[in-house]
Short mmCIF file of C-alpha atoms and ligand atoms in Angstrom, two decimals:
data_model
loop_
_atom_site.label_atom_id
_atom_site.label_comp_id
_atom_site.label_asym_id
_atom_site.label_seq_id
_atom_site.Cartn_x
_atom_site.Cartn_y
_atom_site.Cartn_z
CA MET A 4 0.00 0.00 0.00
CA ALA A 5 2.80 2.35 0.89
CA ASP A 6 4.19 2.12 -2.62
CA SER A 7 1.05 3.62 -4.03
CA LYS A 8 1.78 6.74 -2.09
CA ALA A 9 3.85 9.48 -3.65
CA PRO A 10 6.08 11.35 -1.22
CA SER A 11 4.84 14.78 -0.35
CA THR A 12 6.57 17.68 1.29
CA ASP A 13 3.65 20.02 1.39
CA PRO A 14 2.23 20.29 4.86
CA LYS A 15 -1.27 20.87 3.49
CA PRO A 16 -3.16 17.57 3.41
CA ALA A 17 -5.00 18.40 0.20
CA SER A 18 -1.74 18.40 -1.72
CA LYS A 19 -1.14 14.67 -1.22
CA SER A 20 -0.87 13.15 -4.66
CA TRP A 21 -3.35 10.40 -3.82
CA ALA A 22 -5.57 12.60 -1.79
CA ASP A 23 -8.33 13.43 -4.15
CA ASP A 24 -9.25 10.30 -6.06
CA ASP A 25 -11.58 8.75 -3.51
CA ASP A 26 -12.73 11.92 -1.89
CA ASP A 27 -16.41 11.15 -2.18
CA THR A 28 -16.19 7.83 -0.30
CA PRO A 29 -19.27 7.76 1.91
CA ILE A 30 -18.35 8.05 5.55
CA THR A 31 -20.55 6.96 8.38
CA ALA A 32 -19.67 7.35 12.00
CA THR A 33 -20.72 5.07 14.79
CA ALA A 34 -19.74 5.66 18.34
CA ALA A 35 -18.09 2.34 19.07
CA THR A 36 -15.37 0.18 17.66
CA SER A 37 -15.29 -3.56 18.00
CA GLU A 38 -12.45 -3.16 20.47
CA ALA A 39 -14.62 -1.01 22.72
CA LYS A 40 -17.41 -3.55 22.42
CA LYS A 41 -15.15 -6.34 23.46
CA GLU A 42 -13.25 -4.59 26.14
CA THR A 43 -15.55 -2.69 28.41
CA ASP A 44 -16.96 -3.73 31.74
CA GLU A 45 -14.42 -6.50 32.18
CA GLY A 46 -12.36 -7.83 35.01
CA THR A 47 -12.66 -7.99 38.74
CA LEU A 48 -12.16 -5.37 41.40
CA ALA A 49 -9.62 -5.49 44.18
CA LYS A 50 -11.04 -2.74 46.33
CA ALA A 51 -14.45 -1.27 46.81
CA GLN A 52 -15.69 2.08 48.09
CA THR A 53 -13.49 5.09 47.61
CA ASP A 54 -10.09 3.79 48.53
CA GLY A 55 -7.18 3.67 46.13
CA ALA A 56 -8.14 7.31 45.72
CA THR A 57 -6.88 8.91 42.60
CA SER A 58 -6.03 12.56 42.56
CA TRP A 59 -9.02 13.34 40.41
CA MET A 60 -10.25 16.87 40.80
CA ASN A 61 -8.07 17.76 43.75
CA GLY A 62 -5.09 19.06 41.82
CA SER A 63 -2.67 17.26 44.11
CA HIS A 64 -0.62 15.35 41.59
CA GLY A 65 2.46 16.19 39.59
CA LEU A 66 1.35 18.63 36.97
CA ASP A 67 3.70 19.69 34.26
CA GLU A 68 3.15 23.25 35.33
CA PRO A 69 2.56 24.41 38.89
CA GLU A 70 -1.13 24.58 39.71
CA PHE A 71 -1.15 28.35 40.22
CA ASP A 72 0.09 28.91 36.67
CA VAL A 73 -2.76 26.88 35.34
CA ASN A 74 -5.23 28.82 37.42
CA VAL A 75 -3.95 32.12 36.10
CA LYS A 76 -4.14 30.82 32.57
CA LEU A 77 -7.61 29.53 33.32
CA ALA A 78 -8.74 32.90 34.58
CA ASP A 79 -7.88 34.35 31.18
CA LEU A 80 -9.68 31.60 29.31
CA GLN A 81 -12.71 31.91 31.53
CA GLU A 82 -13.01 35.60 30.58
CA ASP A 83 -13.29 34.76 26.87
CA PRO A 84 -16.99 34.40 25.91
CA ASN A 85 -16.09 32.09 23.01
CA ASN A 86 -14.28 29.63 25.24
CA PRO A 87 -16.16 26.61 26.61
CA LEU A 88 -14.67 27.42 29.99
CA PHE A 89 -16.25 30.90 30.01
CA SER A 90 -19.11 31.68 32.31
CA VAL A 91 -20.76 34.75 33.72
CA LYS A 92 -22.05 33.17 36.90
CA ALA A 93 -20.44 32.05 40.11
CA PHE A 94 -21.04 28.72 41.85
CA GLU A 95 -22.48 30.80 44.70
CA ASP A 96 -25.41 31.83 42.46
CA LEU A 97 -26.59 28.25 42.10
CA ASN A 98 -28.08 27.77 45.58
CA LEU A 99 -25.90 24.78 46.29
CA LYS A 100 -25.39 23.28 49.75
CA GLU A 101 -22.76 25.17 51.72
CA GLU A 102 -20.72 21.95 52.05
CA LEU A 103 -20.57 21.65 48.27
CA LEU A 104 -19.51 25.27 47.82
CA GLN A 105 -16.72 24.72 50.32
CA ALA A 106 -15.55 21.58 48.53
CA ILE A 107 -15.60 23.35 45.16
CA SER A 108 -13.47 26.11 46.59
CA THR A 109 -11.00 23.64 48.15
CA MET A 110 -10.75 21.89 44.81
CA GLY A 111 -9.67 25.19 43.26
CA PHE A 112 -12.71 25.66 41.03
CA ARG A 113 -13.01 29.42 40.74
CA LYS A 114 -15.86 29.68 38.29
CA PRO A 115 -18.22 27.25 36.61
CA SER A 116 -17.41 26.32 33.02
CA LYS A 117 -19.97 27.09 30.32
CA ILE A 118 -21.57 23.64 30.54
CA GLN A 119 -21.66 23.83 34.34
CA GLU A 120 -23.19 27.29 34.26
CA ARG A 121 -25.82 26.31 31.71
CA ALA A 122 -26.57 22.78 32.87
CA LEU A 123 -26.71 23.21 36.63
CA PRO A 124 -29.79 25.48 36.84
CA LEU A 125 -31.65 23.06 34.53
CA LEU A 126 -30.47 20.00 36.43
CA LEU A 127 -31.31 21.44 39.83
CA LYS A 128 -34.77 22.76 38.91
CA ASN A 129 -37.77 21.31 40.76
CA PRO A 130 -39.62 19.20 39.93
CA PRO A 131 -36.58 17.43 38.43
CA GLN A 132 -36.48 17.21 34.64
CA ASN A 133 -34.56 14.97 32.28
CA PHE A 134 -31.39 16.44 30.83
CA VAL A 135 -29.10 15.78 27.87
CA GLY A 136 -25.81 17.69 27.91
CA GLN A 137 -23.01 17.92 25.39
CA SER A 138 -19.78 19.78 25.92
CA GLN A 139 -16.18 19.46 24.72
CA SER A 140 -13.81 16.96 26.37
CA GLY A 141 -12.36 18.11 29.65
CA THR A 142 -14.81 20.95 30.31
CA GLY A 143 -16.19 19.66 33.60
CA LYS A 144 -19.27 17.60 32.74
CA THR A 145 -18.56 15.24 35.65
CA ALA A 146 -18.74 17.99 38.25
CA ALA A 147 -22.03 19.17 36.71
CA PHE A 148 -23.77 15.83 37.15
CA LEU A 149 -22.14 15.10 40.52
CA LEU A 150 -23.27 18.44 41.94
CA ASN A 151 -26.84 17.65 40.89
CA ILE A 152 -26.62 14.29 42.66
CA LEU A 153 -24.93 15.55 45.81
CA GLN A 154 -27.36 18.46 46.07
CA ARG A 155 -30.35 16.11 45.83
CA VAL A 156 -29.48 13.04 47.92
CA ASN A 157 -31.05 12.64 51.34
CA LEU A 158 -28.31 11.74 53.78
CA ASP A 159 -30.72 10.52 56.48
CA SER A 160 -30.95 7.24 54.62
CA THR A 161 -28.16 5.11 53.16
CA SER A 162 -30.35 3.48 50.54
CA PRO A 163 -29.31 4.07 46.92
CA GLN A 164 -30.82 7.26 45.49
CA ALA A 165 -28.61 8.00 42.49
CA ILE A 166 -27.04 5.63 39.98
CA VAL A 167 -24.23 6.75 37.68
CA LEU A 168 -23.28 4.48 34.78
CA ALA A 169 -19.97 4.66 32.91
CA PRO A 170 -18.54 2.36 30.22
CA THR A 171 -15.38 1.17 31.98
CA ARG A 172 -14.18 0.31 35.47
CA GLU A 173 -11.51 3.03 35.27
CA LEU A 174 -14.03 5.73 34.47
CA ALA A 175 -16.53 4.47 37.05
CA LYS A 176 -13.85 4.50 39.73
CA GLN A 177 -12.66 7.95 38.69
CA ILE A 178 -16.21 9.30 38.95
CA ALA A 179 -16.73 7.61 42.34
CA ASN A 180 -13.49 9.12 43.62
CA GLY A 181 -14.48 12.53 42.23
CA CYS A 182 -17.80 12.20 44.02
CA ALA A 183 -15.99 11.42 47.27
CA VAL A 184 -13.79 14.50 46.87
CA MET A 185 -16.71 16.74 46.04
CA GLY A 186 -18.74 15.22 48.87
CA THR A 187 -15.93 15.39 51.47
CA MET A 188 -17.86 17.79 53.69
CA LEU A 189 -20.97 15.60 53.51
CA GLN A 190 -19.25 12.47 54.71
CA ASP A 191 -19.76 13.43 58.38
CA GLN A 192 -23.45 13.62 57.61
CA GLY A 193 -23.43 10.06 56.29
CA LEU A 194 -22.66 10.34 52.56
CA LYS A 195 -21.66 6.95 51.19
CA ILE A 196 -20.57 6.12 47.67
CA PHE A 197 -20.68 2.57 46.35
CA GLN A 198 -18.50 1.42 43.46
CA ALA A 199 -20.41 -1.09 41.37
CA VAL A 200 -17.61 -2.49 39.25
CA PRO A 201 -16.80 -6.19 38.94
CA ASP A 202 -15.70 -7.37 42.38
CA PRO A 203 -15.76 -10.89 43.84
CA SER A 204 -16.95 -9.47 47.18
CA HIS A 205 -20.31 -8.54 45.62
CA ARG A 206 -21.03 -12.26 45.48
CA GLY A 207 -21.49 -12.34 49.26
CA GLY A 208 -25.08 -11.21 48.78
CA LYS A 209 -24.67 -8.12 50.97
CA SER A 210 -27.07 -5.26 50.24
CA VAL A 211 -25.63 -2.19 48.60
CA GLU A 212 -25.42 0.72 51.00
CA GLY A 213 -24.74 4.19 49.72
CA GLN A 214 -26.80 7.06 48.44
CA VAL A 215 -24.68 7.21 45.28
CA VAL A 216 -23.90 4.09 43.26
CA VAL A 217 -21.35 4.50 40.49
CA GLY A 218 -20.62 1.59 38.23
CA THR A 219 -20.60 -0.21 34.94
CA PRO A 220 -23.97 -1.33 33.53
CA GLY A 221 -23.16 -5.04 33.76
CA THR A 222 -22.40 -4.96 37.46
CA VAL A 223 -25.27 -2.61 38.32
CA MET A 224 -27.67 -4.86 36.43
CA ASP A 225 -26.28 -7.89 38.24
CA LEU A 226 -26.73 -6.28 41.64
CA LEU A 227 -30.29 -5.30 40.76
CA ARG A 228 -31.10 -8.78 39.52
CA ARG A 229 -29.77 -10.35 42.71
CA LYS A 230 -31.78 -7.83 44.70
CA GLN A 231 -28.63 -6.60 46.42
CA LEU A 232 -29.27 -3.15 44.98
CA SER A 233 -32.67 -1.71 45.80
CA ALA A 234 -34.21 0.45 43.11
CA ARG A 235 -36.94 1.68 45.45
CA ASP A 236 -35.48 5.08 46.38
CA VAL A 237 -33.46 5.78 43.23
CA LYS A 238 -34.45 9.19 41.89
CA ILE A 239 -31.58 10.02 39.50
CA LEU A 240 -30.06 7.91 36.73
CA THR A 241 -27.01 9.53 35.16
CA ILE A 242 -25.24 8.02 32.16
CA ASP A 243 -21.81 9.36 31.28
CA GLU A 244 -20.54 8.84 27.71
CA ALA A 245 -24.22 8.30 26.95
CA ASP A 246 -23.94 8.19 23.15
CA ASN A 247 -21.54 5.28 23.38
CA MET A 248 -23.38 3.53 26.18
CA LEU A 249 -26.78 3.61 24.50
CA ASP A 250 -25.36 2.75 21.08
CA LEU A 251 -23.43 -0.34 22.13
CA GLN A 252 -25.56 -3.40 21.81
CA GLY A 253 -24.79 -5.09 25.13
CA MET A 254 -24.48 -1.98 27.24
CA GLY A 255 -27.42 -0.26 25.61
CA ASP A 256 -29.66 -3.19 26.58
CA GLN A 257 -28.34 -3.16 30.12
CA CYS A 258 -28.88 0.61 30.44
CA ARG A 259 -32.45 0.19 29.23
CA ARG A 260 -33.11 -2.65 31.67
CA ILE A 261 -31.66 -0.63 34.54
CA LYS A 262 -33.86 2.31 33.62
CA ASN A 263 -36.93 0.04 33.46
CA ALA A 264 -36.20 -1.19 36.98
CA LEU A 265 -36.46 2.37 38.32
CA SER A 266 -39.45 4.52 39.16
CA GLN A 267 -41.07 6.37 36.26
CA ASN A 268 -40.28 9.70 37.96
CA THR A 269 -36.54 9.08 37.90
CA GLN A 270 -34.58 12.03 36.58
CA ILE A 271 -32.59 10.82 33.56
CA VAL A 272 -29.35 12.70 32.94
CA LEU A 273 -27.19 11.97 29.91
CA PHE A 274 -23.79 13.51 29.21
CA SER A 275 -21.15 13.16 26.51
CA ALA A 276 -18.78 15.21 24.37
CA THR A 277 -20.36 13.61 21.31
CA PHE A 278 -23.95 12.88 20.32
CA PRO A 279 -23.87 11.79 16.69
CA GLN A 280 -27.11 12.29 14.79
CA GLN A 281 -27.99 8.61 14.59
CA VAL A 282 -27.83 8.33 18.38
CA LEU A 283 -30.00 11.35 19.11
CA ASP A 284 -33.18 9.49 18.14
CA PHE A 285 -32.85 6.84 20.79
CA VAL A 286 -31.48 9.38 23.25
CA ALA A 287 -34.81 11.19 22.90
CA VAL A 288 -36.66 7.96 23.66
CA PHE A 289 -34.44 7.14 26.62
CA ALA A 290 -34.73 10.61 28.16
CA PRO A 291 -38.09 11.99 27.03
CA LYS A 292 -38.78 15.73 27.16
CA ALA A 293 -35.22 16.41 28.26
CA ASN A 294 -33.74 19.86 28.54
CA THR A 295 -31.00 19.59 25.99
CA ILE A 296 -27.70 21.35 25.37
CA THR A 297 -25.88 20.28 22.22
CA LEU A 298 -22.98 21.65 20.20
CA GLN A 299 -22.37 22.17 16.51
CA VAL A 300 -19.77 19.85 15.01
CA GLU A 301 -17.36 22.74 14.41
CA GLU A 302 -17.44 23.57 18.12
CA LEU A 303 -16.36 20.13 19.24
CA THR A 304 -12.58 20.24 19.03
CA VAL A 305 -10.65 21.57 21.98
CA LYS A 306 -8.63 24.56 20.79
CA GLY A 307 -5.70 23.89 23.11
CA ILE A 308 -4.91 20.59 21.41
CA LYS A 309 -2.41 20.90 18.55
CA GLN A 310 -3.15 18.22 15.96
CA LEU A 311 -0.21 16.76 14.03
CA TYR A 312 0.34 13.71 11.90
CA LEU A 313 3.43 11.71 11.15
CA ASP A 314 3.71 10.42 7.61
CA CYS A 315 5.26 6.93 7.60
CA GLN A 316 6.02 4.69 4.64
CA ASN A 317 4.77 1.41 6.05
CA ASP A 318 3.82 -0.48 9.18
CA GLU A 319 7.38 -1.24 10.24
CA GLU A 320 8.29 2.43 9.94
CA LYS A 321 5.51 3.23 12.37
CA TYR A 322 7.28 1.22 15.08
CA THR A 323 10.72 2.65 14.37
CA SER A 324 9.34 6.20 14.13
CA LEU A 325 7.47 5.85 17.39
CA VAL A 326 10.56 4.72 19.22
CA LYS A 327 12.67 7.42 17.56
CA PHE A 328 10.08 9.99 18.46
CA TYR A 329 10.11 9.05 22.13
CA ASN A 330 13.90 9.01 22.19
CA LEU A 331 13.86 12.55 20.80
CA MET A 332 11.24 14.18 23.00
CA THR A 333 10.68 14.52 26.70
CA ILE A 334 6.99 14.23 27.32
CA ALA A 335 5.33 14.52 30.73
CA SER A 336 2.84 11.70 30.22
CA SER A 337 1.26 10.31 27.10
CA ILE A 338 -1.20 7.71 25.91
CA ILE A 339 -0.62 5.68 22.75
CA PHE A 340 -3.87 4.36 21.29
CA VAL A 341 -3.78 1.21 19.20
CA LYS A 342 -6.42 -0.93 17.55
CA GLU A 343 -5.29 -4.36 18.63
CA ARG A 344 -3.83 -5.90 21.74
CA VAL A 345 -1.06 -7.50 19.74
CA THR A 346 0.14 -4.05 18.62
CA ALA A 347 0.04 -2.85 22.23
CA ALA A 348 2.25 -5.78 23.25
CA GLU A 349 4.72 -5.16 20.42
CA ILE A 350 5.03 -1.45 21.22
CA GLU A 351 5.54 -2.28 24.88
CA ARG A 352 8.31 -4.72 23.96
CA ARG A 353 10.12 -2.28 21.66
CA MET A 354 9.84 0.73 23.95
CA THR A 355 10.89 -1.20 27.03
CA ALA A 356 13.95 -2.41 25.10
CA GLU A 357 14.82 1.27 24.52
CA GLY A 358 14.65 1.96 28.25
CA HIS A 359 11.21 3.62 28.48
CA THR A 360 8.93 2.87 31.41
CA VAL A 361 5.67 1.98 29.78
CA ALA A 362 2.43 0.36 30.86
CA GLN A 363 -0.10 -1.43 28.76
CA LEU A 364 -3.81 -1.46 29.43
CA THR A 365 -6.19 -3.50 27.33
CA GLY A 366 -9.32 -5.50 28.07
CA ALA A 367 -7.10 -8.60 28.24
CA LEU A 368 -6.19 -7.69 31.82
CA GLU A 369 -8.22 -8.75 34.82
CA GLY A 370 -9.64 -6.17 37.22
CA ALA A 371 -7.02 -5.99 39.97
CA GLU A 372 -4.19 -6.08 37.47
CA ARG A 373 -5.93 -3.42 35.42
CA ASP A 374 -6.24 -1.19 38.49
CA ALA A 375 -2.54 -1.62 39.25
CA VAL A 376 -1.47 -0.73 35.70
CA PHE A 377 -3.69 2.32 35.58
CA GLU A 378 -2.48 3.49 38.99
CA ARG A 379 1.15 3.24 37.79
CA PHE A 380 0.24 5.60 34.98
CA ARG A 381 -1.86 7.95 37.07
CA ASN A 382 0.82 8.39 39.71
CA GLY A 383 3.53 8.91 37.07
CA THR A 384 5.54 5.72 37.67
CA ALA A 385 4.90 4.85 34.03
CA LYS A 386 4.95 7.88 31.76
CA VAL A 387 3.64 6.13 28.68
CA LEU A 388 0.41 4.19 28.58
CA ILE A 389 -0.37 1.99 25.60
CA ALA A 390 -4.08 1.38 25.40
CA THR A 391 -6.89 0.20 23.21
CA ASN A 392 -10.12 2.20 23.00
CA VAL A 393 -10.98 0.93 26.45
CA LEU A 394 -9.41 4.15 27.79
CA SER A 395 -10.49 6.52 25.03
CA ARG A 396 -13.31 8.10 26.99
CA GLY A 397 -13.56 10.15 30.15
CA ILE A 398 -10.19 9.45 31.71
CA ASP A 399 -8.83 12.58 33.38
CA VAL A 400 -5.09 12.51 34.04
CA ARG A 401 -3.85 16.07 34.01
CA THR A 402 -0.22 15.27 33.25
CA VAL A 403 -1.11 13.87 29.83
CA THR A 404 0.42 16.33 27.37
CA MET A 405 0.34 14.07 24.32
CA VAL A 406 -2.01 11.53 22.77
CA VAL A 407 -0.73 9.30 19.99
CA ASN A 408 -3.15 7.73 17.53
CA TYR A 409 -0.83 4.93 16.51
CA ASP A 410 -3.78 3.48 14.62
CA ILE A 411 -6.42 5.80 13.20
CA PRO A 412 -9.70 4.91 14.94
CA GLU A 413 -12.17 2.95 12.86
CA THR A 414 -15.73 1.80 13.36
CA VAL A 415 -16.59 -1.90 13.24
CA ASP A 416 -17.30 -1.40 9.53
CA GLY A 417 -13.78 -0.09 8.96
CA MET A 418 -14.94 3.50 8.47
CA PRO A 419 -13.25 6.50 10.15
CA ASP A 420 -14.52 6.76 13.71
CA PHE A 421 -14.99 10.49 14.30
CA GLU A 422 -16.23 10.24 17.86
CA THR A 423 -13.47 7.94 19.08
CA TYR A 424 -10.85 10.26 17.58
CA LEU A 425 -12.31 13.21 19.45
CA HIS A 426 -12.54 11.34 22.74
CA ARG A 427 -9.02 9.95 22.40
CA ILE A 428 -7.37 13.32 21.75
CA GLY A 429 -9.48 14.80 24.53
CA ARG A 430 -7.36 12.88 27.07
CA THR A 431 -5.00 15.85 26.77
CA GLY A 432 -5.69 19.59 26.81
CA ARG A 433 -8.09 19.26 29.73
CA PHE A 434 -9.75 22.27 31.28
CA GLY A 435 -7.64 24.93 29.58
CA ARG A 436 -4.39 22.97 29.43
CA THR A 437 -2.51 22.56 26.19
CA GLY A 438 -1.68 19.27 24.55
CA VAL A 439 -0.54 17.56 21.38
CA ALA A 440 -2.37 14.91 19.38
CA LEU A 441 -0.08 12.99 17.04
CA SER A 442 -1.61 10.60 14.52
CA PHE A 443 0.34 8.03 12.50
CA VAL A 444 -0.55 7.37 8.88
CA HIS A 445 1.25 4.77 6.81
CA ASP A 446 -0.98 3.89 3.86
CA ARG A 447 -3.83 5.23 1.80
CA LYS A 448 -6.54 3.95 4.13
CA SER A 449 -5.06 5.42 7.31
CA TRP A 450 -4.37 8.72 5.54
CA GLN A 451 -7.86 8.94 4.12
CA GLY A 452 -9.30 8.01 7.48
CA LEU A 453 -7.44 10.81 9.23
CA MET A 454 -8.32 13.34 6.54
CA ALA A 455 -12.01 12.40 6.74
CA ILE A 456 -11.92 12.87 10.49
CA CYS A 457 -10.19 16.25 10.20
CA LYS A 458 -12.61 17.36 7.49
CA HIS A 459 -15.52 16.33 9.69
CA PHE A 460 -14.25 18.46 12.58
CA GLN A 461 -13.02 21.21 10.26
CA VAL A 462 -9.42 21.14 11.45
CA GLU A 463 -6.19 21.13 9.44
CA PRO A 464 -3.59 18.85 10.96
CA THR A 465 0.09 19.67 10.54
CA ARG A 466 2.16 17.12 8.66
CA LEU A 467 5.47 15.78 9.99
CA ASP A 468 7.74 13.84 7.65
CA THR A 469 9.79 10.89 8.88
CA LYS A 470 12.39 11.69 6.24
CA ASP A 471 13.18 14.91 8.04
CA TRP A 472 13.63 14.24 11.74
CA GLU A 473 15.26 17.59 12.26
CA HIS A 474 12.03 19.23 11.14
CA VAL A 475 10.01 16.89 13.36
CA GLU A 476 12.16 17.82 16.33
CA THR A 477 12.07 21.57 15.66
CA MET A 478 8.36 21.49 15.04
CA LEU A 479 7.55 19.54 18.17
CA LYS A 480 9.86 21.50 20.38
CA GLY A 481 8.15 24.63 19.04
CA VAL A 482 4.73 23.29 19.92
CA MET A 483 5.84 22.19 23.37
CA ARG A 484 7.66 25.49 23.95
CA ASN A 485 4.57 27.46 22.98
CA SER A 486 2.61 25.59 25.59
CA ARG A 487 5.22 26.39 28.20
CA ASN A 488 5.69 29.99 27.08
CA ALA A 489 2.06 30.68 27.76
CA VAL A 490 2.71 30.37 31.44
CA PRO A 491 5.25 33.15 32.21
CA GLU A 492 3.30 35.65 30.07
CA ILE A 493 0.23 34.94 32.07
CA GLU A 494 2.13 35.05 35.31
CA MET A 495 3.05 38.64 34.52
CA ASP A 496 -0.59 39.54 33.92
CA ALA A 497 -1.41 38.28 37.36
N1 ATP B 516 -15.11 24.84 37.29
C1 ATP B 516 -13.96 24.24 37.24
N2 ATP B 516 -12.81 24.92 37.49
C2 ATP B 516 -11.60 24.31 37.40
N3 ATP B 516 -11.42 23.00 37.08
C3 ATP B 516 -12.52 22.28 36.81
C4 ATP B 516 -13.84 22.85 36.89
N4 ATP B 516 -14.73 21.89 36.58
C5 ATP B 516 -14.02 20.77 36.32
N5 ATP B 516 -12.69 20.99 36.46
C6 ATP B 516 -11.59 20.03 36.23
O1 ATP B 516 -11.52 19.84 34.84
C7 ATP B 516 -11.06 18.52 34.54
C8 ATP B 516 -11.94 17.90 33.46
O2 ATP B 516 -13.24 17.67 33.95
P1 ATP B 516 -14.10 16.39 33.55
O3 ATP B 516 -13.29 15.14 33.70
O4 ATP B 516 -15.38 16.47 34.26
O5 ATP B 516 -14.33 16.67 32.00
P2 ATP B 516 -15.43 16.09 31.03
O6 ATP B 516 -16.11 17.26 30.43
O7 ATP B 516 -16.26 15.08 31.71
O8 ATP B 516 -14.49 15.42 29.94
P3 ATP B 516 -14.70 14.10 29.02
O9 ATP B 516 -15.62 14.51 27.91
O10 ATP B 516 -13.34 13.80 28.55
O11 ATP B 516 -15.29 13.04 29.89
C9 ATP B 516 -11.08 17.75 35.85
O12 ATP B 516 -9.74 17.60 36.30
C10 ATP B 516 -11.86 18.64 36.78
O13 ATP B 516 -11.40 18.54 38.11
#
């Protein structure tokens, strides 16, 4: 395939010699790849409740830049009406519990983001109404739905009142930990959070205690079926990554069954960064008469993420270029996304041989092992994480400054997967931070796939050529330097 490709030195994608011939190929996007179908909701859990706490939301872990720099930069961004982080209101205007306001302040949240400002009044309105919310990756959707839950739960009873569903154990645990941080001041009053992810201890038959249950659909459904989880007092059902969850055959069915087990008055809350058109129809059925906030496709990309692509000649050159690339650059933390587990294993082998500390997370791992690998990445012991789409959504690790699309994401039908691309690159550039997304292309199909994705989101990626590593290095150092330079300038403004 590589031979059919004429070398190009023009950074503009449209100038590729083989760029135009198949331009009218029909492109359909679905929210899930086969990998995601296979690899979610797997494994067993070593620990329950909120232990193994990650540093989600509390700003305590090793950021590239000191936290105060980021806050100053954030203040600027939050003044710009066109930025998704902009808002005119203060958290204080939302009539939240004092304990929640205190926690928000301790967490360093100065102002609500646009989605928080717009969603919270609708979410908190009485009588409760269904809600569908879309906002760019890393703009604080989790805090929006957690505040609604924590504001509404009755702490006089420990019976489950809110269920949050997420596609993977990592995301469910991250949300549960975020809920614990945000609910710190309510713990004295009896707030309990239950993690419903695969765990052998659930088999004991013990009833679930906790006003907030956060888990994967399979486990939640299991607990309901075994009558360990009582649906009687549940008044809020929140689904994160809802487009993906409702679109996936297995998980969609489970979500529907969970919803059917709940009272008709349950407030249904759906959030995602993407709601492709074909999903919106069944979203409307799942959450009837919902207050809805959606975005236009051109608003979806996060501006702080610089999108580049590396032009390789063939598959083997992808491996050698990747290793060369990592030997050249110092990157805080990064995630390399691949299509298949076998590629993940091969990259791990080659990078380890070059002396890099890498971790690999795919659905092949069992729960406890999976937790351990992810923790090594989160706490910075391993700087590079090689993952399949299992980690493409929701994961919030602030040190991630680069995402590599080693394989261009595809749907099960082999078409470019717009949504997965957006979610993957959204693992960097979170809440006003800057980041780099580097995609590898090595043949006509991968190149066309990337170009279709970029056309869809109306972005122009910058081309890097493996024949000119000096240019690659200069270019990347420039991008990285620009991110760093932003900080001192802003410091002076402060
Ligand atoms: N108002 C705020 N001020 C400062 N930081 C915030 C605020 N709200 C959320 N954050 C932080 O922003 C980061 C991203 O938030 P979150 O994970 O909720 O994004 P998201 O919109 O759910 O992204 P994704 O679409 O990738 O799931 C988190 O680290 C969170 O602590």
